[in-house]
XYZ file of C-alpha atoms in Angstrom:
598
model
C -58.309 32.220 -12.617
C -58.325 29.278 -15.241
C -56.487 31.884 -17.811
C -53.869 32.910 -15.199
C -53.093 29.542 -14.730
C -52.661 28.473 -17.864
C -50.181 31.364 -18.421
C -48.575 30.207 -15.279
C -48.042 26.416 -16.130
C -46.445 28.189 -19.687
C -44.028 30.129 -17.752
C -42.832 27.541 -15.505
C -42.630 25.387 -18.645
C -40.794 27.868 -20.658
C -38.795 28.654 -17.292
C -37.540 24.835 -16.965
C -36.824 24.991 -21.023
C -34.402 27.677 -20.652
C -32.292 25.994 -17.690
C -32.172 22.926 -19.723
C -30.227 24.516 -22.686
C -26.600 23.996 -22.555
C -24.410 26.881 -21.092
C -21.032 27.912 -22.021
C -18.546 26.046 -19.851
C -15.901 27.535 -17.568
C -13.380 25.705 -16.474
C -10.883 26.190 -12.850
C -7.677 23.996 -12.159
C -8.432 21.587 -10.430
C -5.078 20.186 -9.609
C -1.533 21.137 -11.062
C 2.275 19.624 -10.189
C 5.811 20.336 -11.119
C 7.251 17.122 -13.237
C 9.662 15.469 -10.780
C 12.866 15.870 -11.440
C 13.646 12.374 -13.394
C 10.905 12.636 -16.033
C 11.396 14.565 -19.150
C 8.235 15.538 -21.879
C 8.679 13.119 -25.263
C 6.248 14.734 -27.020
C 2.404 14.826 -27.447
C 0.498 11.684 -26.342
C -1.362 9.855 -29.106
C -4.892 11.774 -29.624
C -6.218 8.070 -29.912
C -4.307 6.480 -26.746
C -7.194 5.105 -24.443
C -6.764 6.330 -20.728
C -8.859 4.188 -18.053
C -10.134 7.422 -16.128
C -10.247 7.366 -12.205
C -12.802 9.772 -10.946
C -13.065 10.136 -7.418
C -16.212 11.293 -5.337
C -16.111 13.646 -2.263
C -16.828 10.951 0.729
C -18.367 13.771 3.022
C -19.070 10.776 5.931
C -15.218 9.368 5.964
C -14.936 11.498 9.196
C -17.195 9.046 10.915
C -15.733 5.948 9.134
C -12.333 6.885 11.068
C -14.203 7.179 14.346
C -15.194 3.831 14.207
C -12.396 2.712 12.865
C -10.664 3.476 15.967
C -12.967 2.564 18.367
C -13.215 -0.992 16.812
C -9.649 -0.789 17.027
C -9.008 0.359 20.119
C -8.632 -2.480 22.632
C -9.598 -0.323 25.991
C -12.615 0.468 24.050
C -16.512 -0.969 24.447
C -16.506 -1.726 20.697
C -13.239 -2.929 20.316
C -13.097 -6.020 17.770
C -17.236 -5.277 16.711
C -16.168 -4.591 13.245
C -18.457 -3.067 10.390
C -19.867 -5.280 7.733
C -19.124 -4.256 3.987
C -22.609 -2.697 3.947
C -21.874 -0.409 6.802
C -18.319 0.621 5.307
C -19.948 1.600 2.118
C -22.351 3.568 3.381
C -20.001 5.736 5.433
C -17.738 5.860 1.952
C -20.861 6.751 0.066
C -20.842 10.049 -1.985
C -23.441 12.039 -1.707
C -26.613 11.714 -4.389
C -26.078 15.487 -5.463
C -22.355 14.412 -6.522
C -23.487 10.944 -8.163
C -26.098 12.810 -10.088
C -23.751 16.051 -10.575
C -21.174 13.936 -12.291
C -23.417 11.378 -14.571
C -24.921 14.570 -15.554
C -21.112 15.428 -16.688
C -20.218 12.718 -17.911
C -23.759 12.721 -20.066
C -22.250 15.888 -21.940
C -19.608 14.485 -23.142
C -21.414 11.435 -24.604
C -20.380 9.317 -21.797
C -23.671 6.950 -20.721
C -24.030 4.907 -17.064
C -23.613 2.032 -19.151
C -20.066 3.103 -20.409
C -18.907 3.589 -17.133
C -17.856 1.915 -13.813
C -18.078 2.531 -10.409
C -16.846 1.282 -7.023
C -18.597 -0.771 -4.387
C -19.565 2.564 -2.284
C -20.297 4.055 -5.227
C -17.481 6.520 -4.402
C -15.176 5.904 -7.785
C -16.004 6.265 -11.602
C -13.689 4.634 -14.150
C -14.375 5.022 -17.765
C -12.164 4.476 -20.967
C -11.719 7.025 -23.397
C -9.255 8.675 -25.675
C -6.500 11.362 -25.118
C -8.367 13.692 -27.643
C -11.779 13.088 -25.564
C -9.732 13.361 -21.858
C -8.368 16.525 -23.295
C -11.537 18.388 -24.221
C -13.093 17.372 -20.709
C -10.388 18.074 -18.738
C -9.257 21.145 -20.255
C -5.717 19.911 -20.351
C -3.087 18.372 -22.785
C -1.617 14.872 -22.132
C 2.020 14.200 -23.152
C 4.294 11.359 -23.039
C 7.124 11.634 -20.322
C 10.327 9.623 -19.888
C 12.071 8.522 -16.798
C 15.798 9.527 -17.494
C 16.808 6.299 -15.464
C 15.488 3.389 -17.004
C 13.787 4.770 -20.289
C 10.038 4.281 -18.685
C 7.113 5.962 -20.630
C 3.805 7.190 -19.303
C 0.987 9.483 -20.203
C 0.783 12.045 -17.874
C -0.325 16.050 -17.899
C 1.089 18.299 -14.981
C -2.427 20.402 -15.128
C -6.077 19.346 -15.356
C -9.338 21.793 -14.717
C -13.169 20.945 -14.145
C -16.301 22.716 -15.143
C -16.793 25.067 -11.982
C -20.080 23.357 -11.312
C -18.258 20.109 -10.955
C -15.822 20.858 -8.586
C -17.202 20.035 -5.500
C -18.438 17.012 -6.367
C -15.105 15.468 -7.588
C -11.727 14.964 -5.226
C -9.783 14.214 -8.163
C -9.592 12.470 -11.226
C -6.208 10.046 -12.290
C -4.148 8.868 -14.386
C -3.411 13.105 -14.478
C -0.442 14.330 -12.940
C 0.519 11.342 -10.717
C 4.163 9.837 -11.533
C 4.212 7.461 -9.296
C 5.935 4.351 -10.529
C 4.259 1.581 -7.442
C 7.746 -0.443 -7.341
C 8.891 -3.839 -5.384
C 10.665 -3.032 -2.520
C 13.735 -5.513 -2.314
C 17.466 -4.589 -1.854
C 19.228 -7.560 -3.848
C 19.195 -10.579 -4.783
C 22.497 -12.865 -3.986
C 22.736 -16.316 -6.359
C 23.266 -19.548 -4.798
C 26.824 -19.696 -6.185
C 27.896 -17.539 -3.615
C 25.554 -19.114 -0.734
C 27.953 -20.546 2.175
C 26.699 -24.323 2.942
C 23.913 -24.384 5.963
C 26.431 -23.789 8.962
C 25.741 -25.962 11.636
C 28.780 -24.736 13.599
C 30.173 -27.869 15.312
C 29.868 -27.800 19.072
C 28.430 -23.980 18.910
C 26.066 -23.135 21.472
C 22.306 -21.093 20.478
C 21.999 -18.027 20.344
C 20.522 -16.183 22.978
C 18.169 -13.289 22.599
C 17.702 -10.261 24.737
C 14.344 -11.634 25.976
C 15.724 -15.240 26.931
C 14.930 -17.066 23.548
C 17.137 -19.425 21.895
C 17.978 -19.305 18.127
C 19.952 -21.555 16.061
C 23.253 -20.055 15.352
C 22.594 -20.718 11.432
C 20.227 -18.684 11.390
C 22.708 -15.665 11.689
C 23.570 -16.526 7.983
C 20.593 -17.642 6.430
C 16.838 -17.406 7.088
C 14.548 -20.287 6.885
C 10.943 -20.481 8.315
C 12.871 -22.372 11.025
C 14.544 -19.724 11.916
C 11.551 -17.147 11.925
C 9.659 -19.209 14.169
C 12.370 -19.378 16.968
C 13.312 -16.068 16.659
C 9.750 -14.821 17.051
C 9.007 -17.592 19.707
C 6.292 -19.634 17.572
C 7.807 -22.646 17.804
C 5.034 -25.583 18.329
C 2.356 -23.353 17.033
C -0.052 -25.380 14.707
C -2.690 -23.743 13.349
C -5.962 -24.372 11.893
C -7.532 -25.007 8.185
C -10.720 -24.896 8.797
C -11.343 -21.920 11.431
C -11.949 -19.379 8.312
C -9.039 -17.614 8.822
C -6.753 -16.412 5.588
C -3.973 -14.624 4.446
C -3.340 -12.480 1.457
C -0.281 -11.719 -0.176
C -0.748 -9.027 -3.499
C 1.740 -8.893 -6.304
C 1.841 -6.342 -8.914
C 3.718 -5.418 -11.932
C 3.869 -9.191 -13.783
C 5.310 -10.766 -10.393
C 4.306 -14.209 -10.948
C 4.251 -16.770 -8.010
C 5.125 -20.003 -9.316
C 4.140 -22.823 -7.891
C 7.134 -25.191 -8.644
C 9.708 -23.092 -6.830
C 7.205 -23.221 -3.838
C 7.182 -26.888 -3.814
C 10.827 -27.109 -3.766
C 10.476 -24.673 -0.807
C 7.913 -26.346 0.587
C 10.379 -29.550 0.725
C 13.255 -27.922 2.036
C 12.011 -25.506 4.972
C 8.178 -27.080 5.243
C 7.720 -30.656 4.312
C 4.360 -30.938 5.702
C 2.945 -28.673 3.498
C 4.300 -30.345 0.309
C 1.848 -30.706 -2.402
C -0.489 -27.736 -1.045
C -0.733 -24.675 -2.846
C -2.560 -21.173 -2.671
C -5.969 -20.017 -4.087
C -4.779 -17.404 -7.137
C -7.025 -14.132 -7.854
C -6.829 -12.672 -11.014
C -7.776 -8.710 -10.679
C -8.317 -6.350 -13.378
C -6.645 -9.238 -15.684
C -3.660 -9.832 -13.501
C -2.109 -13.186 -14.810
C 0.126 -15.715 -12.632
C 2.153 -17.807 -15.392
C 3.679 -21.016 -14.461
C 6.627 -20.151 -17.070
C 9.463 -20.954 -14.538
C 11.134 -17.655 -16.537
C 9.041 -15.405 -15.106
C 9.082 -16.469 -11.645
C 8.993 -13.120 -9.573
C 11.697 -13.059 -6.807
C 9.117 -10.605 -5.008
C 6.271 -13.015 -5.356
C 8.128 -16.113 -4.665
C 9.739 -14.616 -1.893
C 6.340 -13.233 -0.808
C 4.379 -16.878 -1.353
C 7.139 -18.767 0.268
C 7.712 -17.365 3.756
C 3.512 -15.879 4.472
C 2.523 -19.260 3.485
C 5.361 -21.628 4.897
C 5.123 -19.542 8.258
C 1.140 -20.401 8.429
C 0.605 -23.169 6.498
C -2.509 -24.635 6.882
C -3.937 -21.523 7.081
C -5.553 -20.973 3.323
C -3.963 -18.158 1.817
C -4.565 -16.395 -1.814
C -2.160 -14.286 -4.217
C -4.147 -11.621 -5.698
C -2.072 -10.553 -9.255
C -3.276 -6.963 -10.417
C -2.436 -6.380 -13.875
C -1.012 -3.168 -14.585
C 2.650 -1.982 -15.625
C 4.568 1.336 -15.075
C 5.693 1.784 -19.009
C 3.974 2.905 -21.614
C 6.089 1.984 -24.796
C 5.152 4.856 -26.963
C 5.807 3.115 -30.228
C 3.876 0.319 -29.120
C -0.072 -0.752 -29.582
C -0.978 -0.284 -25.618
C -4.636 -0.122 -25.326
C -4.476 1.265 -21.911
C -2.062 2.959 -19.345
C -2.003 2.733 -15.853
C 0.173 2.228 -13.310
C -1.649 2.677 -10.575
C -2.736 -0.766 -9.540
C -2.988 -0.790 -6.052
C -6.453 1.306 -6.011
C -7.010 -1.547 -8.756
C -6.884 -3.969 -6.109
C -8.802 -1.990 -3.182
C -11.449 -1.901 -5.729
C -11.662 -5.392 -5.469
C -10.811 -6.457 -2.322
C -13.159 -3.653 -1.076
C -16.307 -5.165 -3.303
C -16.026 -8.904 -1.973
C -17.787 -9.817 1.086
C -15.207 -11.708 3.284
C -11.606 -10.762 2.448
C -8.696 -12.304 4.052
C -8.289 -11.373 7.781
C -4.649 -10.905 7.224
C -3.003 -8.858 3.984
C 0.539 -7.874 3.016
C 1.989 -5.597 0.160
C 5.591 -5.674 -0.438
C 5.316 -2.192 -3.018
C 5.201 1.029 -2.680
C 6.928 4.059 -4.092
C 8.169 7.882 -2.739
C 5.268 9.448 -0.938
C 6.223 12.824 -3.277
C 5.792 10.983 -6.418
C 1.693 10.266 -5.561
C -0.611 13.492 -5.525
C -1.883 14.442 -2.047
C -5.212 14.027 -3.063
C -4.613 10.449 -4.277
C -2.941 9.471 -1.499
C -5.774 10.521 0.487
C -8.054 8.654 -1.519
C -6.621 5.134 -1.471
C -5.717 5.986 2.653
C -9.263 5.967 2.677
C -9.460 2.415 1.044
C -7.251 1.066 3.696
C -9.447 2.518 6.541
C -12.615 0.926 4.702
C -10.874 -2.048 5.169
C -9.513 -1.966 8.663
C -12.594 -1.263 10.281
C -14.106 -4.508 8.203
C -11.629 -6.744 10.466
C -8.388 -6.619 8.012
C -4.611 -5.805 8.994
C -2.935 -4.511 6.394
C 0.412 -4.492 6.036
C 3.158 -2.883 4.001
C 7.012 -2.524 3.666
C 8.373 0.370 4.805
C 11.038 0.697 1.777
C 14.828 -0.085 0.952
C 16.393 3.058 1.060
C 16.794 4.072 4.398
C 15.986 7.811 4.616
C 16.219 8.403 1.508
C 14.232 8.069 -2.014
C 14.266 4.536 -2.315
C 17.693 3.720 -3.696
C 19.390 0.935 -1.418
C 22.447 2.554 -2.517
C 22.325 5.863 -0.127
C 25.542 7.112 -2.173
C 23.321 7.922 -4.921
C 19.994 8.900 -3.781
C 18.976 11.994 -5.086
C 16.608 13.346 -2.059
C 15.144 16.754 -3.333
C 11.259 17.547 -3.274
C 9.980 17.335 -6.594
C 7.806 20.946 -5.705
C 10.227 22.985 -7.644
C 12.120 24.220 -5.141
C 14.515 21.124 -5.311
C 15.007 21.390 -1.489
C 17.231 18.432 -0.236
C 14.347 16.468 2.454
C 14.478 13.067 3.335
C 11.720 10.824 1.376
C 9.139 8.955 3.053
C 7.804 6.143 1.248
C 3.639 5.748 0.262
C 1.688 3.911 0.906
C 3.522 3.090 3.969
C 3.051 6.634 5.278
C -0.465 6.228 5.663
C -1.975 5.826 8.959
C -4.272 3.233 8.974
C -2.202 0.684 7.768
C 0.942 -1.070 9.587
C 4.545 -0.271 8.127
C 7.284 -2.659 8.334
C 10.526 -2.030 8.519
C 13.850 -4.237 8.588
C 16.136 -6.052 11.113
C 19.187 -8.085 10.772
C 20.802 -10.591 12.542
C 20.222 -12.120 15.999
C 20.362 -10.744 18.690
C 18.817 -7.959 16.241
C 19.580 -4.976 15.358
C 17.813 -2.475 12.713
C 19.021 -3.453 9.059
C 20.830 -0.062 7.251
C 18.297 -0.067 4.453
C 15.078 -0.516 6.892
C 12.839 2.710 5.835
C 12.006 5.316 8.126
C 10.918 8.574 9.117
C 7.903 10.976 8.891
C 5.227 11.358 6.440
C 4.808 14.999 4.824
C 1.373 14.090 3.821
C -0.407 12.809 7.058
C -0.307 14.460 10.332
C 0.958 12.218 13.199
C -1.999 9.900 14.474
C -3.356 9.746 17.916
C -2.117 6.307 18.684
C 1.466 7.576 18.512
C 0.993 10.993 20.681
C 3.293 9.352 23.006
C 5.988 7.036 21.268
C 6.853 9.307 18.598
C 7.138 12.500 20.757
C 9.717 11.104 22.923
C 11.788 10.211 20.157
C 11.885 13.280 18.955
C 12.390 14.664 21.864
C 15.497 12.760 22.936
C 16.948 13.939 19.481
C 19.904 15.877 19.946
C 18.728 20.064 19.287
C 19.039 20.821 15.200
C 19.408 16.988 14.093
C 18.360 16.930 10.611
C 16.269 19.808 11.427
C 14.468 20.863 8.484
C 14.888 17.500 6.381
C 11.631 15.795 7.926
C 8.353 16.834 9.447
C 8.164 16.011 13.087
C 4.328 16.425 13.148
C 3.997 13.724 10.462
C 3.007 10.495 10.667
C 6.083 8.361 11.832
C 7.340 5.719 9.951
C 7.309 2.129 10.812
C 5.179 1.034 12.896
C 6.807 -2.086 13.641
C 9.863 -4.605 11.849
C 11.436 -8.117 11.207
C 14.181 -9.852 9.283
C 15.005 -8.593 6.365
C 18.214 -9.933 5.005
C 19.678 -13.338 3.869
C 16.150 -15.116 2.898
C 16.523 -18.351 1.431
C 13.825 -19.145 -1.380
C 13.747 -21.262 -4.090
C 13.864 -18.873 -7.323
C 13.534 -20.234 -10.538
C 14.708 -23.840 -9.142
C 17.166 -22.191 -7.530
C 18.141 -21.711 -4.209
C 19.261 -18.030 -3.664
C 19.128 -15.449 -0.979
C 17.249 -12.372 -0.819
C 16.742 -9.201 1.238
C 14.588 -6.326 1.845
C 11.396 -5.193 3.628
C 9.854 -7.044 1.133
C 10.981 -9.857 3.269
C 10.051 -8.528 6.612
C 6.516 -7.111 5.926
C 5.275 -11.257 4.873
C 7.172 -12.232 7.895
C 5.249 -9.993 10.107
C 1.853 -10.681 8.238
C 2.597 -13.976 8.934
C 2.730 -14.236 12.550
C -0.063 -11.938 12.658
C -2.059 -14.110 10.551
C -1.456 -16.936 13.724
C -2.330 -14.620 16.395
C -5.686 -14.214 13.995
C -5.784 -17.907 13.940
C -5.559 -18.469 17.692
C -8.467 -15.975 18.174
C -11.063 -17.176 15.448
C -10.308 -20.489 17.065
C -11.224 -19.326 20.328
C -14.294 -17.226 18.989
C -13.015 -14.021 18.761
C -13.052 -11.687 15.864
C -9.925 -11.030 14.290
C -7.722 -8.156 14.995
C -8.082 -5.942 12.109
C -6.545 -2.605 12.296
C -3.477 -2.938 14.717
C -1.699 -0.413 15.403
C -4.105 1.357 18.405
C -3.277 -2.091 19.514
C 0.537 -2.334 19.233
C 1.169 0.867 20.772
C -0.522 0.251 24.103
C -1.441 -3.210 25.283
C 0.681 -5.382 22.535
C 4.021 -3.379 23.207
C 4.666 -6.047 25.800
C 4.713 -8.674 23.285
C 7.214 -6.885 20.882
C 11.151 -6.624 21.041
C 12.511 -3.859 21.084
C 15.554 -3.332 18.715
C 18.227 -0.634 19.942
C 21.156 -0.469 17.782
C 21.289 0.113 14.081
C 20.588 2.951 11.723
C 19.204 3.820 8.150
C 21.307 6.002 6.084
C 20.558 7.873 3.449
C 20.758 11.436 1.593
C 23.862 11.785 2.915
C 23.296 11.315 6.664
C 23.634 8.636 8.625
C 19.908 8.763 8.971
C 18.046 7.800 12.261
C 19.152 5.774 15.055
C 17.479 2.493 16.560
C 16.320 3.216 20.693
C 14.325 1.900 23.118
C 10.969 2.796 22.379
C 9.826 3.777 19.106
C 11.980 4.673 16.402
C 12.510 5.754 12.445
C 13.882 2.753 11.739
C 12.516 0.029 13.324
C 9.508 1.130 14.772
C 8.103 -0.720 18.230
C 10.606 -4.034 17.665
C 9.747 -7.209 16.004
C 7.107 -9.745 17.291
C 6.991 -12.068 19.875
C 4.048 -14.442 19.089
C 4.336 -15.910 22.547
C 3.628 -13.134 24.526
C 1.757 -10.906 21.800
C -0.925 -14.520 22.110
C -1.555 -14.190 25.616
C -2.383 -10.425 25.351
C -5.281 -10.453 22.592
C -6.786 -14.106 24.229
């Protein structure tokens, strides 16, 4: 018996020596896109060009971390407003141990250690740094530089990439591969203060009048001022609080800078009680904020100015994520991504009290971002919306279309390879657990021709719009646009506000400005009070809105009925009552939209 044994312990022995020597490695695609139709191969990519590596991990609970997003969301629900903590949230986003362990092992074989390597707060995202040549060999793949035929931007991109075929189940995707997304601000124009008319204060005019009884200044049908914003959406009076731990988050991207000069000189024009207060500034991933008054950013002064001057004392904070679309081939870039808004989830997702209240005024053409990506950093978003946050973004400038203000030249073809004219929804707008702006114009309003719209081809329509968007559709006329959008998509926006003839102080100038860029910090901003009104009477914040909006809160919105948003040719969709394309629900009322969530 002793003898047999001893032969047994060799065989196991020999048996676990024989696993452990390395196999030949076959690889499958993992992923694989056709180059949109405005980039164009350069050549080769730089065998020595360090890529910062985005590996995503399977998140087999996320199914349960929607469930309770929606029931703390919901507000005919037992747990409505009981958000999760961040521990809770990142142990729904978890990956399993098989795929951490699956993956290190991986990454082990290619001389790639834990300590080389960095992952997410839920463990569920990898980033490393290493060359082309390395990227290459692992991925099976070869990198090349592409153009954009527009504007001359570079990146590093491959239209292919495979994994080992032991690897891919544990891996959802891996970026900067095939996405060509270019993440850009979302403003129409910008008009100089030359050509500003003096304030009008029309000489024995009467106010304005709104459908729903309230009474604007007529100015304010020329130029918007945080005056104006606060009649408009009946806030008038409204003080709120510094010290109730409520705070508001504005994020700015691609080297928008918010100076703090210009904000003063805002500050003493439109909001003289908040003169000589500022906001807290977040540097992520390296993201600067220089005071240079050159490089003010219209977007982030335009962003600063109104979020801030609408809530002010509230404390708010610019986060600036570095990260730039081009790659300048020719150029000594250490790194290339442009990709920064997972960047700033990262973040935002690893700190243990984030603002109650953010807005993004960026996005890009939902086409442009891989579905699997798109997924992913959805997923961030819901992580964050069932922690008590309401997120929102623009909706885009270009109507229907791709994102071009201009809908004479929009070029609206999918970028599949079939080059099939469709209108283009705009990401991350499209996803569903976040709250998409769109754009009105003057008072009474009516929906602003560049306010984006329509239906997502990515994400199926959610269950808090089973209603509203259905009987849109419905009412459609038989064959409109038929084929050009996916009715069963999510529908985009959710809501809107102004979004033309800002006022801001640019560069020590006073110029005007337009866009949903404008709008989405103008709707942050009153929902940042209503946040402010409930902390103050013990509540928990409102976090992820929209089950809210579309039931008990659309009493407290205004519904905008006129207007349309052109673009690929059409005329685009029309403004109703109810829900539409273009301007979602209506714009806020903070009166009434107050009394329902106290």
């Amino acid at each position: 018996m002793k003898l047999l044994s001893s032969w047994l312990t060799v065989i196991v022995t020999l048996g676990t020596y024989v696993a452990a020597v390395p196999q030949p490695v076959s690889h499958r695609v993992k992923e694989r896109v056709v180059a949109p139709n405005d980039w164009v191969k350069l050549g080769r990519a730089p065998s020595d060009h360090v890529l910062e590596l985005r590996i995503g991990l399977p998140q087999p609970d996320i199914h349960l971390l929607e469930k309770a997003l929606y029931e703390v969301s919901d507000p005919y629900h037992e747990r409505y407003g009981s958000h999760l903590s961040k521990e809770e949230v990142d142990e729904l986003a978890a990956p399993h141990p098989e795929s951490l362990s699956a993956v290190e092992e991986w990454l082990a074989s290619h001389g790639i250690l834990e300590s080389d390597f960095t992952r997410s707060s839920a463990k569920d995202w990898v980033k490393i740094r290493i060359p082309v040549e390395l990227a290459e060999t692992m991925l099976d793949t070869t990198y090349h530089v592409w153009g954009h035929i527009h504007d001359g931007d570079a990146v590093v991109r491959t239209t292919s990439y495979s994994l080992p075929e032991h690897i891919h189940g544990h891996v959802d995707l891996i970026q900067p591969t095939t996405m060509f997304a270019r993440f850009k601000g979302l403003k129409s124009t910008l008009i100089w203060s030359s050509d500003i008319q003096e304030e009008i204060s029309y000489p024995g005019s009467s106010l304005i009048t709104t459908p729903s009884g309230i009474q604007v200044d007529p100015s304010c049908n020329s130029t918007i001022t945080i005056s104006c914003l606060k009649q408009l959406y009946n806030a008038t009076g409204y003080n709120s609080s510094a010290t109730n731990g409520n705070m508001l988050g504005i994020t700015g991207y691609l080297g928008q800078y918010a100076n703090i000069m210009d904000l003063q000189s805002f500050y003493a024009a439109q909001r003289p009680d908040a003169l000589n207060s500022t906001f807290k500034f977040v540097s992520v991933m390296g993201g600067l904020n220089s005071q240079n008054l050159s490089e003010a950013g219209d977007e982030a002064d335009l962003d600063t100015q109104f979020a801030f001057g609408l809530t002010y004392p509230t404390p708010g904070t610019f986060y600036s994520t570095a990260g730039s679309p081009p790659y300048i081939p020719d150029a000594d870039t250490p790194t290339d991504s442009n990709e920064p808004y997972v960047d700033w989830l990262d973040y935002i997702l690893s700190q243990p009290s984030p603002p109650q209240t953010i807005t993004t005024s960026y996005g890009d053409d939902e086409q442009t971002v891989p579905l699997s990506y798109a997924i992913r950093a959805c997923n961030g978003f819901a992580q964050l919306g069932a922690r008590g946050v309401s997120i929102m973004f623009s909706s885009g400038d270009g109507g229907v279309g791709d994102g071009d203000p201009d809908p004479t030249t929009q070029t609206c073809f999918t970028n599949d390879g079939r080059n099939v004219t469709r209108f283009i929804p705009g990401f991350p707008a499209s996803c569903p657990y976040v709250t998409a702006v769109g754009g009105t114009v003057n008072i009474p309003e009516t929906a602003v021709w560049f306010s984006g719209g329509g239906f997502s081809n990515y994400f199926p329509r959610p269950p808090y719009q089973e209603s509203a968007v259905p009987a849109y559709l419905n009412a459609l006329p038989n064959g409109t646009y038929a084929g050009l959008y996916n009715p069963y998509g999510r529908g985009i926006p959710d809501v809107s506000a102004q979004a033309w003839n800002f006022s801001i102080v640019y560069q020590q100038q006073t110029v005007k400005i337009g866009g949903t860029s404008a709008s989405s910090p103008t709707f942050a901003g009153f929902v940042s009070l209503l946040n402010d009104a409930r902390l103050s009477s013990g509540l928990p914040p409102l976090g992820f809105l929209n089950p809210l909006l579309y039931t008990k809160g659309l009493a407290g919105l205004n519904d905008v009925t006129s207007g349309n948003n052109p673009g690929c040719g059409t005329e685009g969709f029309n403004a109703t009552i109810g829900w539409d394309p273009v301007t979602g629900l209506g714009t806020p009322d903070f009166g009434k939209l107050k009394a329902i969530v106290l």
